[in-house]
């Protein structure tokens, strides 16, 4: 399992990483591996204001639908449109090309972990 | 996202072999079972195009023997067991007294006065109690062989050719639903030309202590280990109902269109099962969004039923679903399925969704 140290992690298996004046959000490598083949992704509307912990997206594998929770409060500024045609990008690269959305962060969730803590929790 | 934890679960004789093969294990009907190895799609495709093997040892096996065995089965099942010759098997139902199903099962006739019942894993205790409650005071002996029996399903267009090389029986001469003794890798087994994937294949019954040698031998032939994930996508494409989804204690089983399983005979609950069902099972195709069990199905904005099973079909490349709807609505062409508060168009299609030509 790959857990880069350049970002923070939620216990519900999302990551969030600063990228200029916004932050990028995706699911972890562990999560994509647990899910298996991703077949459909439902992303939030750009401009939507969300609270940390709120359900903002859905990632569906052949087996199941999984809710994705916002790791921060703020506003959605961009979504990864490539996922609607190619949801398998999440399996191919959950930590980079399979990112879900970008958001302007007001407040990060108080329960985020660093890479070492996330790995320890999911070893 | 939420990832389920583990609880106290039963293990099949192949549990260690699954872990060695890189399986992801999940709880299923009280068992710790492999949901996937390489991935659901890869395993699904292997079964459709080549051959895969499933561990279905969690399923239950009850052996019935004695001069009263046939009469007993005629009473507790809907299909006509008297038509089953020794060495043949058929699909059958265990009705309850109210017209629902205790379980859907497979019946194998071993000899004139000996039968094997294969029942769903999650229903073993319920089926056993039900059958015990109906058992006459003499003439039938029933033994639960579930724990001592391993069951492997080898499925796919190459199943026969691959198994022929390690089996002493001419498999080409065995018709669908044949049930026969054989030697496989030198081990004693019973084989049935049956399955739950819509492909040709064989199910292998063996003593639990032989399970690993059979499994390892099959994998060495290039047969791909396949988990419950692929088993579910394969069976749904093939239009096979699954107990707990399309059938239950309270769903009228004739809603499924499997009316042929009910023969003209007296059996438990026969007066209820013959009543027309007010619901009907239909097949739906969606454009993009997968739909799951329980999602509401609407016609003209009104809820007329719900999804019983749904997945993204690996073979067809689009989402498919089975849905139980009110009978009056079942002939409409266009439905909507509500997904997370939003309606998505769904087109009724014939089941099976996929059929090998």
mmCIF file of N, CA, C and O in Angstrom, chain B residues 11-75:
data_model
loop_
_atom_site.group_PDB
_atom_site.id
_atom_site.type_symbol
_atom_site.label_atom_id
_atom_site.label_comp_id
_atom_site.label_asym_id
_atom_site.label_seq_id
_atom_site.Cartn_x
_atom_site.Cartn_y
_atom_site.Cartn_z
ATOM 1 N N UNK B 11 -15.284 -21.203 8.736
ATOM 2 C CA UNK B 11 -14.318 -21.300 7.652
ATOM 3 C C UNK B 11 -14.537 -22.577 6.861
ATOM 4 O O UNK B 11 -14.827 -23.622 7.442
ATOM 5 N N UNK B 12 -14.352 -22.504 5.558
ATOM 6 C CA UNK B 12 -14.402 -23.721 4.739
ATOM 7 C C UNK B 12 -13.043 -24.410 4.815
ATOM 8 O O UNK B 12 -12.062 -23.817 5.272
ATOM 9 N N UNK B 13 -12.944 -25.659 4.334
ATOM 10 C CA UNK B 13 -11.649 -26.355 4.364
ATOM 11 C C UNK B 13 -10.598 -25.661 3.493
ATOM 12 O O UNK B 13 -9.421 -26.014 3.575
ATOM 13 N N UNK B 14 -11.012 -24.695 2.679
ATOM 14 C CA UNK B 14 -10.071 -24.027 1.770
ATOM 15 C C UNK B 14 -9.661 -22.643 2.260
ATOM 16 O O UNK B 14 -9.047 -21.878 1.511
ATOM 17 N N UNK B 15 -9.985 -22.322 3.501
ATOM 18 C CA UNK B 15 -9.712 -20.980 4.004
ATOM 19 C C UNK B 15 -8.249 -20.592 3.823
ATOM 20 O O UNK B 15 -7.932 -19.511 3.297
ATOM 21 N N UNK B 16 -7.345 -21.470 4.233
ATOM 22 C CA UNK B 16 -5.905 -21.163 4.116
ATOM 23 C C UNK B 16 -5.498 -21.037 2.651
ATOM 24 O O UNK B 16 -4.674 -20.184 2.293
ATOM 25 N N UNK B 17 -6.086 -21.889 1.805
ATOM 26 C CA UNK B 17 -5.763 -21.833 0.367
ATOM 27 C C UNK B 17 -6.197 -20.504 -0.241
ATOM 28 O O UNK B 17 -5.520 -19.953 -1.122
ATOM 29 N N UNK B 18 -7.322 -19.967 0.223
ATOM 30 C CA UNK B 18 -7.784 -18.661 -0.279
ATOM 31 C C UNK B 18 -6.795 -17.565 0.087
ATOM 32 O O UNK B 18 -6.464 -16.711 -0.730
ATOM 33 N N UNK B 19 -6.337 -17.591 1.326
ATOM 34 C CA UNK B 19 -5.386 -16.570 1.766
ATOM 35 C C UNK B 19 -4.100 -16.672 0.944
ATOM 36 O O UNK B 19 -3.563 -15.660 0.504
ATOM 37 N N UNK B 20 -3.645 -17.911 0.702
ATOM 38 C CA UNK B 20 -2.445 -18.105 -0.132
ATOM 39 C C UNK B 20 -2.660 -17.553 -1.539
ATOM 40 O O UNK B 20 -1.734 -17.060 -2.165
ATOM 41 N N UNK B 21 -3.878 -17.665 -2.056
ATOM 42 C CA UNK B 21 -4.167 -17.198 -3.416
ATOM 43 C C UNK B 21 -4.413 -15.688 -3.457
ATOM 44 O O UNK B 21 -4.753 -15.141 -4.509
ATOM 45 N N UNK B 22 -4.261 -15.015 -2.317
ATOM 46 C CA UNK B 22 -4.395 -13.561 -2.295
ATOM 47 C C UNK B 22 -5.828 -13.071 -2.206
ATOM 48 O O UNK B 22 -6.142 -11.957 -2.622
ATOM 49 N N UNK B 23 -6.711 -13.901 -1.652
ATOM 50 C CA UNK B 23 -8.126 -13.529 -1.596
ATOM 51 C C UNK B 23 -8.378 -12.397 -0.609
ATOM 52 O O UNK B 23 -7.691 -12.287 0.409
ATOM 53 N N UNK B 24 -9.355 -11.569 -0.931
ATOM 54 C CA UNK B 24 -9.934 -10.676 0.066
ATOM 55 C C UNK B 24 -11.122 -11.401 0.650
ATOM 56 O O UNK B 24 -12.026 -11.817 -0.059
ATOM 57 N N UNK B 25 -11.116 -11.585 1.981
ATOM 58 C CA UNK B 25 -12.172 -12.349 2.635
ATOM 59 C C UNK B 25 -13.240 -11.397 3.179
ATOM 60 O O UNK B 25 -12.918 -10.315 3.674
ATOM 61 N N UNK B 26 -14.499 -11.811 3.084
ATOM 62 C CA UNK B 26 -15.603 -11.025 3.639
ATOM 63 C C UNK B 26 -16.583 -11.951 4.357
ATOM 64 O O UNK B 26 -16.644 -13.139 4.044
ATOM 65 N N UNK B 27 -17.346 -11.415 5.298
ATOM 66 C CA UNK B 27 -18.386 -12.224 5.933
ATOM 67 C C UNK B 27 -19.534 -12.449 4.956
ATOM 68 O O UNK B 27 -19.970 -11.510 4.275
ATOM 69 N N UNK B 28 -19.996 -13.669 4.841
ATOM 70 C CA UNK B 28 -21.119 -13.985 3.961
ATOM 71 C C UNK B 28 -21.933 -15.096 4.613
ATOM 72 O O UNK B 28 -21.448 -16.225 4.736
ATOM 73 N N UNK B 29 -23.137 -14.773 5.055
ATOM 74 C CA UNK B 29 -24.025 -15.770 5.652
ATOM 75 C C UNK B 29 -23.391 -16.485 6.826
ATOM 76 O O UNK B 29 -23.624 -17.672 7.021
ATOM 77 N N UNK B 30 -22.538 -15.787 7.601
ATOM 78 C CA UNK B 30 -21.906 -16.401 8.762
ATOM 79 C C UNK B 30 -20.574 -17.063 8.438
ATOM 80 O O UNK B 30 -19.963 -17.667 9.310
ATOM 81 N N UNK B 31 -20.116 -16.947 7.185
ATOM 82 C CA UNK B 31 -18.866 -17.569 6.759
ATOM 83 C C UNK B 31 -17.849 -16.509 6.345
ATOM 84 O O UNK B 31 -18.210 -15.453 5.848
ATOM 85 N N UNK B 32 -16.577 -16.837 6.543
ATOM 86 C CA UNK B 32 -15.493 -15.980 6.068
ATOM 87 C C UNK B 32 -15.127 -16.461 4.665
ATOM 88 O O UNK B 32 -14.486 -17.502 4.519
ATOM 89 N N UNK B 33 -15.572 -15.740 3.641
ATOM 90 C CA UNK B 33 -15.488 -16.243 2.264
ATOM 91 C C UNK B 33 -14.682 -15.297 1.378
ATOM 92 O O UNK B 33 -14.670 -14.091 1.590
ATOM 93 N N UNK B 34 -14.056 -15.832 0.319
ATOM 94 C CA UNK B 34 -13.309 -14.984 -0.613
ATOM 95 C C UNK B 34 -14.271 -14.209 -1.517
ATOM 96 O O UNK B 34 -15.088 -14.817 -2.206
ATOM 97 N N UNK B 35 -14.201 -12.889 -1.489
ATOM 98 C CA UNK B 35 -15.070 -12.113 -2.393
ATOM 99 C C UNK B 35 -14.355 -11.905 -3.724
ATOM 100 O O UNK B 35 -14.985 -11.820 -4.771
ATOM 101 N N UNK B 36 -13.026 -11.832 -3.672
ATOM 102 C CA UNK B 36 -12.281 -11.715 -4.918
ATOM 103 C C UNK B 36 -10.819 -12.064 -4.687
ATOM 104 O O UNK B 36 -10.326 -12.043 -3.558
ATOM 105 N N UNK B 37 -10.126 -12.403 -5.762
ATOM 106 C CA UNK B 37 -8.672 -12.645 -5.741
ATOM 107 C C UNK B 37 -8.030 -11.551 -6.603
ATOM 108 O O UNK B 37 -7.666 -10.498 -6.092
ATOM 109 N N UNK B 38 -7.944 -11.778 -7.920
ATOM 110 C CA UNK B 38 -7.328 -10.776 -8.796
ATOM 111 C C UNK B 38 -8.248 -9.577 -9.013
ATOM 112 O O UNK B 38 -7.785 -8.470 -9.285
ATOM 113 N N UNK B 39 -9.549 -9.775 -8.899
ATOM 114 C CA UNK B 39 -10.514 -8.715 -9.168
ATOM 115 C C UNK B 39 -11.757 -9.309 -9.802
ATOM 116 O O UNK B 39 -11.668 -10.278 -10.567
ATOM 117 N N UNK B 40 -12.912 -8.724 -9.468
ATOM 118 C CA UNK B 40 -14.183 -9.300 -9.917
ATOM 119 C C UNK B 40 -14.248 -9.382 -11.443
ATOM 120 O O UNK B 40 -14.645 -10.401 -12.009
ATOM 121 N N UNK B 41 -13.835 -8.318 -12.112
ATOM 122 C CA UNK B 41 -13.955 -8.328 -13.573
ATOM 123 C C UNK B 41 -13.087 -9.397 -14.217
ATOM 124 O O UNK B 41 -13.512 -10.090 -15.132
ATOM 125 N N UNK B 42 -11.839 -9.493 -13.751
ATOM 126 C CA UNK B 42 -10.915 -10.474 -14.332
ATOM 127 C C UNK B 42 -11.429 -11.891 -14.100
ATOM 128 O O UNK B 42 -11.364 -12.750 -14.992
ATOM 129 N N UNK B 43 -11.971 -12.136 -12.915
ATOM 130 C CA UNK B 43 -12.476 -13.470 -12.592
ATOM 131 C C UNK B 43 -13.746 -13.780 -13.395
ATOM 132 O O UNK B 43 -13.929 -14.884 -13.894
ATOM 133 N N UNK B 44 -14.602 -12.774 -13.512
ATOM 134 C CA UNK B 44 -15.832 -12.912 -14.287
ATOM 135 C C UNK B 44 -15.500 -13.273 -15.740
ATOM 136 O O UNK B 44 -16.061 -14.209 -16.312
ATOM 137 N N UNK B 45 -14.553 -12.532 -16.317
ATOM 138 C CA UNK B 45 -14.172 -12.755 -17.715
ATOM 139 C C UNK B 45 -13.536 -14.137 -17.883
ATOM 140 O O UNK B 45 -13.779 -14.820 -18.885
ATOM 141 N N UNK B 46 -12.739 -14.553 -16.909
ATOM 142 C CA UNK B 46 -12.115 -15.877 -16.999
ATOM 143 C C UNK B 46 -13.174 -16.968 -17.081
ATOM 144 O O UNK B 46 -13.041 -17.922 -17.853
ATOM 145 N N UNK B 47 -14.256 -16.828 -16.306
ATOM 146 C CA UNK B 47 -15.314 -17.833 -16.332
ATOM 147 C C UNK B 47 -16.092 -17.777 -17.645
ATOM 148 O O UNK B 47 -16.441 -18.811 -18.216
ATOM 149 N N UNK B 48 -16.354 -16.576 -18.167
ATOM 150 C CA UNK B 48 -17.083 -16.468 -19.431
ATOM 151 C C UNK B 48 -16.239 -16.968 -20.612
ATOM 152 O O UNK B 48 -16.771 -17.495 -21.580
ATOM 153 N N UNK B 49 -14.924 -16.805 -20.548
ATOM 154 C CA UNK B 49 -14.092 -17.093 -21.723
ATOM 155 C C UNK B 49 -13.257 -18.352 -21.579
ATOM 156 O O UNK B 49 -12.910 -18.981 -22.573
ATOM 157 N N UNK B 50 -12.898 -18.730 -20.335
ATOM 158 C CA UNK B 50 -12.012 -19.887 -20.148
ATOM 159 C C UNK B 50 -12.592 -20.793 -19.062
ATOM 160 O O UNK B 50 -13.507 -21.547 -19.325
ATOM 161 N N UNK B 51 -12.052 -20.712 -17.861
ATOM 162 C CA UNK B 51 -12.592 -21.509 -16.752
ATOM 163 C C UNK B 51 -12.167 -20.905 -15.426
ATOM 164 O O UNK B 51 -11.041 -20.415 -15.285
ATOM 165 N N UNK B 52 -13.067 -20.960 -14.466
ATOM 166 C CA UNK B 52 -12.782 -20.494 -13.114
ATOM 167 C C UNK B 52 -13.277 -21.520 -12.110
ATOM 168 O O UNK B 52 -14.089 -22.389 -12.440
ATOM 169 N N UNK B 53 -12.752 -21.427 -10.884
ATOM 170 C CA UNK B 53 -13.212 -22.345 -9.835
ATOM 171 C C UNK B 53 -13.636 -21.540 -8.603
ATOM 172 O O UNK B 53 -12.936 -20.610 -8.179
ATOM 173 N N UNK B 54 -14.797 -21.893 -8.073
ATOM 174 C CA UNK B 54 -15.354 -21.262 -6.878
ATOM 175 C C UNK B 54 -15.358 -22.269 -5.735
ATOM 176 O O UNK B 54 -15.717 -23.428 -5.945
ATOM 177 N N UNK B 55 -15.008 -21.824 -4.554
ATOM 178 C CA UNK B 55 -15.213 -22.627 -3.350
ATOM 179 C C UNK B 55 -16.632 -22.367 -2.860
ATOM 180 O O UNK B 55 -16.940 -21.266 -2.408
ATOM 181 N N UNK B 56 -17.484 -23.354 -2.973
ATOM 182 C CA UNK B 56 -18.852 -23.212 -2.458
ATOM 183 C C UNK B 56 -19.101 -24.239 -1.342
ATOM 184 O O UNK B 56 -20.212 -24.721 -1.155
ATOM 185 N N UNK B 57 -18.017 -24.524 -0.627
ATOM 186 C CA UNK B 57 -18.103 -25.493 0.481
ATOM 187 C C UNK B 57 -18.969 -24.993 1.622
ATOM 188 O O UNK B 57 -19.359 -25.775 2.505
ATOM 189 N N UNK B 58 -19.242 -23.694 1.633
ATOM 190 C CA UNK B 58 -20.121 -23.176 2.688
ATOM 191 C C UNK B 58 -21.558 -23.635 2.508
ATOM 192 O O UNK B 58 -22.342 -23.611 3.447
ATOM 193 N N UNK B 59 -21.927 -24.064 1.309
ATOM 194 C CA UNK B 59 -23.292 -24.539 1.099
ATOM 195 C C UNK B 59 -23.515 -25.814 1.906
ATOM 196 O O UNK B 59 -22.575 -26.516 2.272
ATOM 197 N N UNK B 60 -24.782 -26.116 2.182
ATOM 198 C CA UNK B 60 -25.103 -27.255 3.029
ATOM 199 C C UNK B 60 -25.459 -28.487 2.215
ATOM 200 O O UNK B 60 -25.990 -28.377 1.103
ATOM 201 N N UNK B 61 -25.139 -29.669 2.762
ATOM 202 C CA UNK B 61 -25.504 -30.932 2.122
ATOM 203 C C UNK B 61 -26.238 -31.807 3.130
ATOM 204 O O UNK B 61 -25.701 -32.114 4.192
ATOM 205 N N UNK B 62 -27.461 -32.186 2.781
ATOM 206 C CA UNK B 62 -28.233 -33.119 3.607
ATOM 207 C C UNK B 62 -28.450 -34.399 2.792
ATOM 208 O O UNK B 62 -28.877 -34.324 1.642
ATOM 209 N N UNK B 63 -28.148 -35.542 3.415
ATOM 210 C CA UNK B 63 -28.384 -36.815 2.728
ATOM 211 C C UNK B 63 -29.627 -37.479 3.308
ATOM 212 O O UNK B 63 -29.762 -37.596 4.517
ATOM 213 N N UNK B 64 -30.528 -37.884 2.423
ATOM 214 C CA UNK B 64 -31.765 -38.555 2.848
ATOM 215 C C UNK B 64 -31.767 -39.965 2.290
ATOM 216 O O UNK B 64 -31.581 -40.147 1.081
ATOM 217 N N UNK B 65 -31.995 -40.928 3.166
ATOM 218 C CA UNK B 65 -32.044 -42.314 2.714
ATOM 219 C C UNK B 65 -33.242 -43.010 3.330
ATOM 220 O O UNK B 65 -33.757 -42.590 4.374
ATOM 221 N N UNK B 66 -33.672 -44.073 2.669
ATOM 222 C CA UNK B 66 -34.739 -44.901 3.230
ATOM 223 C C UNK B 66 -35.915 -45.052 2.287
ATOM 224 O O UNK B 66 -36.060 -44.288 1.331
ATOM 225 N N UNK B 67 -36.759 -46.017 2.584
ATOM 226 C CA UNK B 67 -37.912 -46.302 1.703
ATOM 227 C C UNK B 67 -38.902 -45.132 1.632
ATOM 228 O O UNK B 67 -39.644 -45.025 0.655
ATOM 229 N N UNK B 68 -38.886 -44.258 2.638
ATOM 230 C CA UNK B 68 -39.810 -43.125 2.626
ATOM 231 C C UNK B 68 -39.203 -41.838 2.094
ATOM 232 O O UNK B 68 -39.846 -40.783 2.108
ATOM 233 N N UNK B 69 -37.945 -41.886 1.614
ATOM 234 C CA UNK B 69 -37.245 -40.649 1.221
ATOM 235 C C UNK B 69 -37.943 -39.931 0.067
ATOM 236 O O UNK B 69 -38.118 -38.706 0.086
ATOM 237 N N UNK B 70 -38.354 -40.707 -0.952
ATOM 238 C CA UNK B 70 -38.990 -40.078 -2.115
ATOM 239 C C UNK B 70 -40.319 -39.415 -1.721
ATOM 240 O O UNK B 70 -40.564 -38.255 -2.076
ATOM 241 N N UNK B 71 -41.150 -40.136 -0.981
ATOM 242 C CA UNK B 71 -42.449 -39.576 -0.582
ATOM 243 C C UNK B 71 -42.251 -38.311 0.269
ATOM 244 O O UNK B 71 -42.993 -37.336 0.128
ATOM 245 N N UNK B 72 -41.239 -38.345 1.121
ATOM 246 C CA UNK B 72 -40.951 -37.178 1.958
ATOM 247 C C UNK B 72 -40.567 -35.975 1.087
ATOM 248 O O UNK B 72 -41.083 -34.869 1.259
ATOM 249 N N UNK B 73 -39.673 -36.198 0.109
ATOM 250 C CA UNK B 73 -39.254 -35.092 -0.768
ATOM 251 C C UNK B 73 -40.418 -34.592 -1.623
ATOM 252 O O UNK B 73 -40.517 -33.396 -1.900
ATOM 253 N N UNK B 74 -41.297 -35.494 -2.015
ATOM 254 C CA UNK B 74 -42.468 -35.057 -2.787
ATOM 255 C C UNK B 74 -43.349 -34.129 -1.950
ATOM 256 O O UNK B 74 -43.972 -33.216 -2.483
ATOM 257 N N UNK B 75 -43.350 -34.353 -0.660
ATOM 258 C CA UNK B 75 -44.167 -33.522 0.238
ATOM 259 C C UNK B 75 -43.524 -32.161 0.505
ATOM 260 O O UNK B 75 -44.204 -31.140 0.576
#
